[in-house]
Short mmCIF file of C-alpha atoms in Angstrom, two decimals:
data_model
loop_
_atom_site.label_atom_id
_atom_site.label_comp_id
_atom_site.label_asym_id
_atom_site.label_seq_id
_atom_site.Cartn_x
_atom_site.Cartn_y
_atom_site.Cartn_z
CA UNK A 1 -21.03 -4.55 -9.98
CA UNK A 2 -18.76 -7.50 -10.12
CA UNK A 3 -16.12 -7.77 -7.56
CA UNK A 4 -12.31 -8.26 -8.30
CA UNK A 5 -12.01 -11.39 -10.42
CA UNK A 6 -8.97 -13.53 -10.56
CA UNK A 7 -8.09 -16.56 -12.51
CA UNK A 8 -7.38 -19.28 -12.34
CA UNK A 9 -8.37 -19.84 -8.76
CA UNK A 10 -6.09 -23.04 -8.68
CA UNK A 11 -2.88 -23.49 -10.52
CA UNK A 12 -0.43 -26.24 -10.46
CA UNK A 13 2.96 -25.99 -12.10
CA UNK A 14 5.99 -28.25 -12.10
CA UNK A 15 9.42 -26.64 -11.35
CA UNK A 16 10.76 -24.59 -14.12
CA UNK A 17 7.48 -23.85 -15.81
CA UNK A 18 5.88 -20.48 -16.04
CA UNK A 19 2.79 -19.11 -14.12
CA UNK A 20 0.62 -16.53 -15.32
CA UNK A 21 -2.06 -15.13 -12.91
CA UNK A 22 -4.86 -12.70 -14.10
CA UNK A 23 -6.67 -10.07 -12.49
CA UNK A 24 -9.65 -8.09 -13.41
CA UNK A 25 -10.23 -5.17 -11.26
CA UNK A 26 -13.76 -4.00 -10.19
CA UNK A 27 -15.35 -1.68 -12.79
CA UNK A 28 -14.14 1.91 -12.70
CA UNK A 29 -10.99 0.79 -10.58
CA UNK A 30 -7.59 1.78 -12.38
CA UNK A 31 -5.38 0.88 -9.41
CA UNK A 32 -4.09 -2.78 -9.07
CA UNK A 33 -2.16 -4.28 -6.24
CA UNK A 34 -0.73 -7.60 -6.06
CA UNK A 35 0.02 -9.39 -2.74
CA UNK A 36 1.36 -12.89 -1.73
CA UNK A 37 0.28 -14.78 1.21
CA UNK A 38 2.20 -17.87 2.26
CA UNK A 39 0.74 -20.55 4.62
CA UNK A 40 0.10 -19.16 8.18
CA UNK A 41 1.30 -15.87 7.19
CA UNK A 42 -0.38 -12.42 6.58
CA UNK A 43 -0.16 -10.77 3.04
CA UNK A 44 3.04 -9.18 1.80
CA UNK A 45 2.82 -6.41 -0.76
CA UNK A 46 4.33 -7.01 -4.18
CA UNK A 47 3.56 -4.51 -6.64
CA UNK A 48 1.19 -1.61 -7.39
CA UNK A 49 0.33 -0.65 -10.92
CA UNK A 50 -1.95 1.66 -12.79
CA UNK A 51 -2.87 1.42 -16.39
CA UNK A 52 0.46 0.92 -18.29
CA UNK A 53 2.45 1.89 -15.37
CA UNK A 54 4.22 0.22 -12.51
CA UNK A 55 3.96 2.83 -9.47
CA UNK A 56 5.84 0.76 -7.07
CA UNK A 57 7.43 -2.74 -7.48
CA UNK A 58 9.42 -2.70 -4.31
CA UNK A 59 7.92 -6.05 -2.98
CA UNK A 60 8.65 -7.94 -6.12
CA UNK A 61 11.52 -10.44 -6.15
CA UNK A 62 14.33 -9.18 -8.31
CA UNK A 63 14.13 -11.96 -10.85
CA UNK A 64 11.64 -14.30 -12.43
CA UNK A 65 8.64 -12.00 -11.49
CA UNK A 66 7.22 -9.39 -13.60
CA UNK A 67 3.77 -7.63 -13.57
CA UNK A 68 1.87 -5.71 -16.05
CA UNK A 69 -1.49 -3.77 -16.32
CA UNK A 70 -2.08 -3.02 -20.04
CA UNK A 71 -4.51 -0.47 -21.31
CA UNK A 72 -6.91 -3.05 -22.34
CA UNK A 73 -7.45 -6.56 -20.51
CA UNK A 74 -6.55 -7.74 -17.08
CA UNK A 75 -3.45 -7.37 -14.92
CA UNK A 76 -1.05 -10.31 -15.38
CA UNK A 77 1.27 -11.60 -12.73
CA UNK A 78 3.92 -13.61 -14.36
CA UNK A 79 6.40 -16.05 -12.69
CA UNK A 80 8.89 -17.67 -14.87
CA UNK A 81 10.86 -20.74 -13.96
CA UNK A 82 8.82 -21.45 -10.85
CA UNK A 83 10.36 -22.90 -7.72
CA UNK A 84 8.77 -24.82 -4.75
CA UNK A 85 9.08 -21.65 -2.78
CA UNK A 86 6.72 -19.82 -5.19
CA UNK A 87 3.76 -21.97 -3.77
CA UNK A 88 1.43 -19.45 -2.08
CA UNK A 89 -1.83 -17.44 -2.38
CA UNK A 90 -1.70 -14.76 -4.73
CA UNK A 91 -4.20 -11.93 -4.24
CA UNK A 92 -5.13 -9.05 -6.42
CA UNK A 93 -6.63 -5.85 -5.00
CA UNK A 94 -8.14 -2.79 -6.82
CA UNK A 95 -9.21 0.51 -5.83
CA UNK A 96 -10.75 3.44 -7.52
CA UNK A 97 -8.67 6.59 -8.46
CA UNK A 98 -10.46 8.96 -6.13
CA UNK A 99 -10.30 6.42 -3.05
CA UNK A 100 -7.20 4.61 -2.63
CA UNK A 101 -7.26 4.24 0.82
CA UNK A 102 -9.54 1.07 0.51
CA UNK A 103 -8.55 -1.95 -1.52
CA UNK A 104 -11.13 -4.56 -2.64
CA UNK A 105 -9.69 -7.85 -2.72
CA UNK A 106 -10.05 -10.80 -5.41
CA UNK A 107 -10.52 -14.36 -4.37
CA UNK A 108 -6.80 -15.21 -4.79
CA UNK A 109 -4.97 -17.74 -7.02
CA UNK A 110 -3.50 -20.49 -5.04
CA UNK A 111 -0.28 -21.65 -6.86
CA UNK A 112 1.30 -25.27 -6.35
CA UNK A 113 4.65 -25.85 -7.56
CA UNK A 114 5.24 -29.61 -7.62
CA UNK B 1 10.08 -4.28 9.46
CA UNK B 2 6.64 -5.92 9.72
CA UNK B 3 3.89 -3.62 10.19
CA UNK B 4 0.72 -4.83 12.04
CA UNK B 5 1.20 -7.60 14.54
CA UNK B 6 -1.90 -9.30 16.02
CA UNK B 7 -2.29 -10.37 19.24
CA UNK B 8 -3.58 -13.08 20.29
CA UNK B 9 -2.93 -15.44 17.41
CA UNK B 10 -5.76 -17.94 17.96
CA UNK B 11 -8.85 -17.38 19.90
CA UNK B 12 -11.76 -19.81 20.56
CA UNK B 13 -14.95 -18.74 21.87
CA UNK B 14 -18.51 -19.76 22.47
CA UNK B 15 -21.22 -18.37 20.27
CA UNK B 16 -22.61 -15.26 21.89
CA UNK B 17 -19.38 -14.26 23.58
CA UNK B 18 -17.30 -11.29 22.57
CA UNK B 19 -13.99 -11.57 20.70
CA UNK B 20 -11.37 -9.09 21.09
CA UNK B 21 -8.05 -8.98 19.13
CA UNK B 22 -5.24 -6.46 19.17
CA UNK B 23 -2.85 -5.17 16.74
CA UNK B 24 0.36 -3.12 17.10
CA UNK B 25 2.40 -1.22 14.49
CA UNK B 26 5.78 0.38 14.42
CA UNK B 27 5.55 3.92 12.43
CA UNK B 28 3.29 6.47 11.78
CA UNK B 29 0.19 5.77 9.87
CA UNK B 30 -2.72 7.61 8.13
CA UNK B 31 -5.32 4.67 8.60
CA UNK B 32 -5.57 1.28 9.91
CA UNK B 33 -7.97 -1.31 8.37
CA UNK B 34 -9.28 -4.56 9.58
CA UNK B 35 -9.99 -7.42 7.08
CA UNK B 36 -11.75 -10.80 7.39
CA UNK B 37 -10.67 -14.01 5.85
CA UNK B 38 -12.51 -17.16 5.56
CA UNK B 39 -10.64 -20.37 5.06
CA UNK B 40 -9.28 -20.41 1.69
CA UNK B 41 -10.90 -17.38 0.58
CA UNK B 42 -10.11 -13.70 -0.25
CA UNK B 43 -10.12 -10.84 2.09
CA UNK B 44 -13.24 -8.83 2.93
CA UNK B 45 -12.67 -5.33 4.14
CA UNK B 46 -14.52 -4.63 7.43
CA UNK B 47 -13.46 -1.20 8.53
CA UNK B 48 -11.17 1.64 8.39
CA UNK B 49 -10.16 3.84 10.95
CA UNK B 50 -8.30 7.11 10.30
CA UNK B 51 -5.38 8.37 12.34
CA UNK B 52 -7.43 11.12 13.90
CA UNK B 53 -10.24 8.87 14.93
CA UNK B 54 -10.10 6.96 18.18
CA UNK B 55 -13.21 4.75 17.93
CA UNK B 56 -15.38 3.48 15.10
CA UNK B 57 -18.37 1.16 14.78
CA UNK B 58 -19.82 -0.94 12.09
CA UNK B 59 -22.56 -3.26 13.30
CA UNK B 60 -21.36 -5.78 15.85
CA UNK B 61 -17.80 -4.43 15.16
CA UNK B 62 -15.94 -2.07 17.30
CA UNK B 63 -12.67 -0.76 16.32
CA UNK B 64 -10.18 1.36 18.60
CA UNK B 65 -7.13 3.24 17.65
CA UNK B 66 -4.65 4.58 20.08
CA UNK B 67 -1.95 6.30 18.02
CA UNK B 68 0.19 7.25 21.15
CA UNK B 69 0.37 3.45 21.64
CA UNK B 70 0.60 2.57 18.03
CA UNK B 71 -2.01 -0.05 18.60
CA UNK B 72 -5.67 -0.96 17.58
CA UNK B 73 -8.32 -3.41 18.56
CA UNK B 74 -11.26 -5.10 16.99
CA UNK B 75 -14.16 -6.09 19.24
CA UNK B 76 -16.94 -8.46 17.82
CA UNK B 77 -19.84 -8.46 20.03
CA UNK B 78 -22.33 -11.39 20.36
CA UNK B 79 -20.25 -13.64 18.06
CA UNK B 80 -21.83 -16.10 15.77
CA UNK B 81 -20.39 -19.38 14.15
CA UNK B 82 -20.11 -17.37 10.97
CA UNK B 83 -17.74 -15.06 12.44
CA UNK B 84 -15.21 -17.90 12.37
CA UNK B 85 -12.26 -16.72 10.26
CA UNK B 86 -8.95 -15.20 10.33
CA UNK B 87 -8.71 -11.36 10.95
CA UNK B 88 -5.95 -9.20 9.66
CA UNK B 89 -4.93 -5.70 10.44
CA UNK B 90 -3.30 -3.51 7.86
CA UNK B 91 -1.70 -0.13 7.81
CA UNK B 92 -0.72 2.16 5.17
CA UNK B 93 2.53 2.72 6.69
CA UNK B 94 4.35 1.24 3.66
CA UNK B 95 3.46 4.36 1.84
CA UNK B 96 2.55 4.62 -1.87
CA UNK B 97 -0.80 2.83 -1.16
CA UNK B 98 0.97 -0.17 -0.02
CA UNK B 99 -0.91 -2.14 3.01
CA UNK B 100 1.22 -3.94 5.41
CA UNK B 101 -0.39 -6.81 6.86
CA UNK B 102 0.00 -8.53 10.24
CA UNK B 103 0.03 -12.28 10.48
CA UNK B 104 -3.65 -12.47 11.72
CA UNK B 105 -5.87 -13.68 14.49
CA UNK B 106 -7.76 -16.99 13.90
CA UNK B 107 -11.08 -16.80 15.55
CA UNK B 108 -13.16 -19.97 16.14
CA UNK B 109 -16.64 -19.54 17.28
CA UNK B 110 -18.14 -22.77 18.72
CA UNK B 111 -21.76 -23.05 18.17
#
């Protein structure tokens, strides 16, 4: 059973470009979470999704950030018009519907904005 | 407010010694979890302790939880060089399955 997969592992963008981060949850997991980690910091919650639904986006910046988890395919975290402050590691986690108290994390995508 | 604050922030020990790190939180929780993160990698789930539990063991790991003091400790016994990593506690205090992480403890085990 493959773990949570994220791609790309490293992403470099120039200011003003768009960044698309992908997350494939573990097989059988229908709950996906996105977190952001700034250097030397802990992870900060961004958004919680189930298939085709955003359950909690209280941690998402109001502008430029969006997330989706379609019926088919991976979850996508999209950052429009990136700025240097968006440089961080973005982690995706998933959990099964019957056991949401434990989240399994992917390896992360490290975004660098030049 | 930030949930989960580990103390101390950095720890350097000799291989074979025990490593202890603490975490405090501010609001009521259902459970508290500890994760390990190797440099530049993702998080690995270590152990979950529920609010009605006081102590839990997993291999060389021992976790305690004191809900009256809103604190938890992680003890790694007989440390190994491979234990070198950052260790984070996380609580479910955010609600809605949100995990609230502390800033982490960096542990360096010297061979």
